Coordinates of C-alpha atoms and ligand atoms in Angstrom, one line a residue:
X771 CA -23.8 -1.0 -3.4
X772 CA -21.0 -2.0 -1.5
X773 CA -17.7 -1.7 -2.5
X774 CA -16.9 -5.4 -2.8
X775 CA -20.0 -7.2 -3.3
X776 CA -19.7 -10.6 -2.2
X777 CA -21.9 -13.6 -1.0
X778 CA -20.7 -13.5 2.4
X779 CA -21.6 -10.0 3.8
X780 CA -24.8 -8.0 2.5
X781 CA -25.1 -4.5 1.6
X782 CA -26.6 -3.5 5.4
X783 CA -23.7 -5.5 6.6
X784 CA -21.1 -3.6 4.4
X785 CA -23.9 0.0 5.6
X786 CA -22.7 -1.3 8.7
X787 CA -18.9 -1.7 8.3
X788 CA -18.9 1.6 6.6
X789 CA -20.5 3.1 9.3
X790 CA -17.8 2.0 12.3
X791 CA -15.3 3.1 9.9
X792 CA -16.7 6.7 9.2
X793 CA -17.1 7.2 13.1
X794 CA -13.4 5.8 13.5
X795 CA -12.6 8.1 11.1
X796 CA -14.5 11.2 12.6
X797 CA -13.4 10.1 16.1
X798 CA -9.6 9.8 15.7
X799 CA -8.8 11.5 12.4
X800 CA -8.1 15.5 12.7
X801 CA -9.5 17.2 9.3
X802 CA -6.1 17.5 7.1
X803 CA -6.6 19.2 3.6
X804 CA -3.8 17.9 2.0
X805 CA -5.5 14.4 2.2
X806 CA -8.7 15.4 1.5
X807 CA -7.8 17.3 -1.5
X808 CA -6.1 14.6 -2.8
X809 CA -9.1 12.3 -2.5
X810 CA -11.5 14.4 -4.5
X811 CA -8.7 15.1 -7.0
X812 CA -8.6 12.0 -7.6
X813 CA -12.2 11.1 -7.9
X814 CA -12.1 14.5 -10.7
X815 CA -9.3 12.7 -12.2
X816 CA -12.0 9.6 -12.6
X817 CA -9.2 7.6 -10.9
X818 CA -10.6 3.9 -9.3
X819 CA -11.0 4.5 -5.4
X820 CA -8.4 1.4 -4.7
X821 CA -6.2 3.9 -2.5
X822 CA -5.8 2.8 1.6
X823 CA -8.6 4.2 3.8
X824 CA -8.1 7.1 5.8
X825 CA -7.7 4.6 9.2
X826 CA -5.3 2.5 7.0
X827 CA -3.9 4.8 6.2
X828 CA -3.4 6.5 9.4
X829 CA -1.7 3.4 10.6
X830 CA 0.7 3.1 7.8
X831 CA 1.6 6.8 9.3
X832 CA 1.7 5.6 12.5
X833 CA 3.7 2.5 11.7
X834 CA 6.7 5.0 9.9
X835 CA 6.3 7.2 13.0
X836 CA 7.1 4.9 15.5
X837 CA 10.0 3.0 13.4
X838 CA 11.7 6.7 13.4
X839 CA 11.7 6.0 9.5
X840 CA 13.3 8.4 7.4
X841 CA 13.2 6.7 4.4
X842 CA 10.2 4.9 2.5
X843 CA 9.5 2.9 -0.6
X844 CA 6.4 3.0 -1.8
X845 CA 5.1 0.6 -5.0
X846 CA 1.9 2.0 -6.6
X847 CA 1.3 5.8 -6.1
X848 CA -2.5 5.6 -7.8
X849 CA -3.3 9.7 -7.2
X850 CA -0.9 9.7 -4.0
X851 CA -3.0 9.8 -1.3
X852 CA -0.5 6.8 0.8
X853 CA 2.6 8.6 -0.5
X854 CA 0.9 11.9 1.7
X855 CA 0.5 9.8 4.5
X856 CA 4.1 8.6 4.4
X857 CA 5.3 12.3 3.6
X858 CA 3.7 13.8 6.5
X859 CA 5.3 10.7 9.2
X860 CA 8.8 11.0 8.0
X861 CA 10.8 14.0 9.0
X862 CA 11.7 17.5 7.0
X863 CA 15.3 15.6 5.3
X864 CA 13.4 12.3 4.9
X865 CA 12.4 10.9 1.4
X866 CA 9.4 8.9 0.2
X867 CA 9.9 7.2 -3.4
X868 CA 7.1 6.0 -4.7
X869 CA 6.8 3.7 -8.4
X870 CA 4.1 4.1 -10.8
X871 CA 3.4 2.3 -14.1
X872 CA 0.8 4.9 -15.5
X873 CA 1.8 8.6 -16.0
X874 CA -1.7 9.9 -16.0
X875 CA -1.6 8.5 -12.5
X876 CA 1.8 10.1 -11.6
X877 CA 0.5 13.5 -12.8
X878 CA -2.2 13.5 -10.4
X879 CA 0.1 12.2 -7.8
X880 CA 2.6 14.5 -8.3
X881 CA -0.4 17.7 -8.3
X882 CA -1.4 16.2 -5.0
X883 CA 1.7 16.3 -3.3
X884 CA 2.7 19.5 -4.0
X885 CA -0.7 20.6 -3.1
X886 CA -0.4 18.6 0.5
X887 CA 3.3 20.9 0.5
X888 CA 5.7 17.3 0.1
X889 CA 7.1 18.1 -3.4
X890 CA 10.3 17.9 -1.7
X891 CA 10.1 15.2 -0.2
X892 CA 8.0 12.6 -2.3
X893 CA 9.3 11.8 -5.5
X894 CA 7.3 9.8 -7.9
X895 CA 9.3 7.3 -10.5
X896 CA 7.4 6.5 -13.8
X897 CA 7.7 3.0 -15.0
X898 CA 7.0 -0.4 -14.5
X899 CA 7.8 -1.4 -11.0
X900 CA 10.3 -3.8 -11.6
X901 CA 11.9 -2.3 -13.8
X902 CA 12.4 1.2 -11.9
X903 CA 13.9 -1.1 -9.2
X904 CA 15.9 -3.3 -11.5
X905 CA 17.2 0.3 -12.7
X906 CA 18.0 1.7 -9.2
X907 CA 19.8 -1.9 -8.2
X908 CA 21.8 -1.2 -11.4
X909 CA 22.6 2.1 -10.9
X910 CA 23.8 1.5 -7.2
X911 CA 23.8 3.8 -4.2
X912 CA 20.1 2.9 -2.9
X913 CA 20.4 3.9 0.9
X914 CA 18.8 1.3 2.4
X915 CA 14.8 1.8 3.2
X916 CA 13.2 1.8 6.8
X917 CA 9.7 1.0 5.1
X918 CA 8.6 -0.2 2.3
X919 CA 4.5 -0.5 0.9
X920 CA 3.6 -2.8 -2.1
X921 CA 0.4 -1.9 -3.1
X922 CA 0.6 -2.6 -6.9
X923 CA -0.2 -5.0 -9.6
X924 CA -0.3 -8.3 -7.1
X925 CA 0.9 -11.3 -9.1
X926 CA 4.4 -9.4 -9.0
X927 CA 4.3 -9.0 -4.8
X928 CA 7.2 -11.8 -4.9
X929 CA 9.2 -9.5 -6.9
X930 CA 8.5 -6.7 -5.0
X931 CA 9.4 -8.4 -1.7
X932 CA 12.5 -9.5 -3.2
X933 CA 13.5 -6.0 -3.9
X934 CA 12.5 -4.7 -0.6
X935 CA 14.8 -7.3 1.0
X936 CA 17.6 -6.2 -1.2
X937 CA 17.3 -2.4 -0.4
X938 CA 16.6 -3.0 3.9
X939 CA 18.4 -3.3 7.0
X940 CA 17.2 -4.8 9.9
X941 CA 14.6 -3.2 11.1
X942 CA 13.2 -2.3 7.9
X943 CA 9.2 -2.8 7.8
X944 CA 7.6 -4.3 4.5
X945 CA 3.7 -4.1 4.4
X946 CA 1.9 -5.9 1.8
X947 CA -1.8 -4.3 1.1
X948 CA -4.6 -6.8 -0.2
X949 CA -3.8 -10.4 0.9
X950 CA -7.7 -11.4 1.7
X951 CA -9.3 -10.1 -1.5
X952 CA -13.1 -10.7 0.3
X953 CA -11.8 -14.6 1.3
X954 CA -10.5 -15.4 -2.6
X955 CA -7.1 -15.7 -1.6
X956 CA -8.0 -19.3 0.2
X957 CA -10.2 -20.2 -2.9
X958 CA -7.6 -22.3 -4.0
X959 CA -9.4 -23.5 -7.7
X960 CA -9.3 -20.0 -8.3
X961 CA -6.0 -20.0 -10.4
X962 CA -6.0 -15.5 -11.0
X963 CA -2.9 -14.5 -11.0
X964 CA -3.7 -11.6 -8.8
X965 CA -3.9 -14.6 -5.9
X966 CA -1.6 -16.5 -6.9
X967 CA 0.9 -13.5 -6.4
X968 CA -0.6 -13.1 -2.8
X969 CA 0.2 -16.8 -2.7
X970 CA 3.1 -16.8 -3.7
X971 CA 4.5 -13.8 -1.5
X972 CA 3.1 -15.9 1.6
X973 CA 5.3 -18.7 0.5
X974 CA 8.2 -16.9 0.1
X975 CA 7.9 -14.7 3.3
X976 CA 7.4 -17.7 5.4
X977 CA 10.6 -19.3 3.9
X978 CA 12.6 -16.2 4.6
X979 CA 14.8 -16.4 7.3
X980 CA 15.2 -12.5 7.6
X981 CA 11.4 -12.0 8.4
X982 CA 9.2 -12.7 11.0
X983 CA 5.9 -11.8 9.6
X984 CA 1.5 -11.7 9.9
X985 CA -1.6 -10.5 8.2
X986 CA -4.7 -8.9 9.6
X987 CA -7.9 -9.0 7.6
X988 CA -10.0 -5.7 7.8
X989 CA -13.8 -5.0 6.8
X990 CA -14.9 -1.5 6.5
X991 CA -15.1 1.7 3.8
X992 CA -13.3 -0.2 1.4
X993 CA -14.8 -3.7 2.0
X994 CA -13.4 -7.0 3.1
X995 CA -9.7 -6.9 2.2
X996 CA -6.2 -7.5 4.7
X997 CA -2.8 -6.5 4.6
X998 CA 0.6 -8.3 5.8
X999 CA 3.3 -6.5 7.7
X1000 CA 6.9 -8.6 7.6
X1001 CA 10.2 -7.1 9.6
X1002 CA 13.4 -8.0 8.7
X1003 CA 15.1 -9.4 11.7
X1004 CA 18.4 -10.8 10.1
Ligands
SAH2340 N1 -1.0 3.1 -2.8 C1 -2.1 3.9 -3.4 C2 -3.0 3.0 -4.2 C3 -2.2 2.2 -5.3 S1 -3.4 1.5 -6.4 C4 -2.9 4.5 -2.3 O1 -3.2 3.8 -1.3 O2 -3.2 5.7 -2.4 C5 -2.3 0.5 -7.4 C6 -1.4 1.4 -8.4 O3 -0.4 0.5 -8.9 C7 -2.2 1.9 -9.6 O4 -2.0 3.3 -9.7 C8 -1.5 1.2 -10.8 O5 -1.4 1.9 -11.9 C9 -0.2 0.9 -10.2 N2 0.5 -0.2 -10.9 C10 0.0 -1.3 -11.5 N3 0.9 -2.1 -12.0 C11 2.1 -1.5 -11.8 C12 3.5 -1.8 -12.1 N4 3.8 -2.9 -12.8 N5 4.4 -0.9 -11.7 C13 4.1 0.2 -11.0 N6 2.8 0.5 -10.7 C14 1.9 -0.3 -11.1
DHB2341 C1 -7.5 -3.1 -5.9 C2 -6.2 -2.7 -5.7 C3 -5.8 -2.2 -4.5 O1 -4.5 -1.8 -4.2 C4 -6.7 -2.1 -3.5 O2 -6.3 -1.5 -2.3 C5 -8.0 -2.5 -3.7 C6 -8.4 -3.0 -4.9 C7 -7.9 -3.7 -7.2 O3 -7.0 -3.8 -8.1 O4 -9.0 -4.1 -7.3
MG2342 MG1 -4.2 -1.6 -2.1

């Protein structure tokens, strides 16, 4: 079975996106233990296989590596296989801090880091989302962040967004993971809140002056999905 059935591609189709992706992965990804540890953790840990793929995720690397970013905000850590990813593209005295609702999930996370050798520099904050950033806004003294991922529960991505504006500079890059959701986003009678906070985050991101923004669908190991990538420009 694929891992998004869907009407639109078949299973020798999604064989076939699967395929391109293995050999991208094969091609242009060295081995790295860390990850790969992580990944079977998490499948031990009976954890849902939602994290980026290994190419997504090697661009999300590659994306903090060539913004020189030192810092990185990260919502939803699932078993912290993007938070490794991030770890390993910021430099020795950078920081990744990465939000998870579920502590089972943080425990894993936080075994996988410190198996990937990042326990000093990822540090994982327990809680709901908003919440944890409500808290920090509160608290004060959030240097701003040069990156930021949202790759949580969707129908709160406008919140998120919102957050990630108030802690960035210009420069700062905000991806969004899962804006296609295999074509439902554009099924507008589909009222889920899970679009509708994809939606939502399009509306306000075109409406924000302070971004200049796109999304790129993908296909491949993880199905038919797309992410957005904003920088703030004001
Ligand atoms: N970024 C991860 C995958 C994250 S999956 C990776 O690519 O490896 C989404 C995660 O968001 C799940 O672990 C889920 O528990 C978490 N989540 C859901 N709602 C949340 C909320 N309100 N606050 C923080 N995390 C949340
Ligand atoms: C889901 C969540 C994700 O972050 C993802 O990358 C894929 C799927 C989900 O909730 O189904
Ligand atoms: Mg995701």
């Amino acid at each position: 079975m694929p891992a998004h059935p869907n009407p639109f591609f078949n299973d020798a189709q999604f064989a076939k996106f699967k395929a391109v992706d293995d050999w991208i992965c094969s091609s242009l990804l060295p081995p790295d233990k860390g990850l790969e540890s992580a990944l079977q953790a998490n499948h031990a840990a009976d954890l849902d296989e939602i994290d980026v793929a290994p190419n997504q995720g090697k661009l999300l690397y590659l994306l903090a590596k060539m913004n020189h970013c030192k810092r990185i905000l990260e919502v939803g850590t699932l078993g912290g296989y993007s938070s490794i990813w991030f770890a390993k593209a910021v430099p020795a005295d950078g920081k990744v801090i990465t939000l998870e609702l579920e502590p089972e999930h943080a425990t894993v996370a936080r075994s996988n880091i410190a198996n990937a050798g990042f326990e000093s520099i990822v540090e994982v904050k327990v809680g709901p989302a908003l919440e944890t950033l409500e808290r920090m806004g509160k608290e004060g003294g959030v240097e701003p962040f040069d990156l930021v991922f949202i790759d949580a529960d969707k129908e709160n991505n406008p919140g998120y967004v919102k957050w990630a504006l108030e802690f960035s500079h210009v420069g700062t890059v905000i991806v969004v993971d899962n804006v296609a959701r295999r074509g439902r986003v554009v099924d507008w009678e589909n009222k889920d809140p899970a679009l509708q906070g994809v939606r939502d985050v399009f509306e306000l991101m075109k409406n924000e002056k302070k971004l200049e923004c796109t999304a790129v669908q993908t296909v491949g190991s993880k199905g038919w999905d797309g992410f957005s990538v904003a920088l703030v420009v004001a």
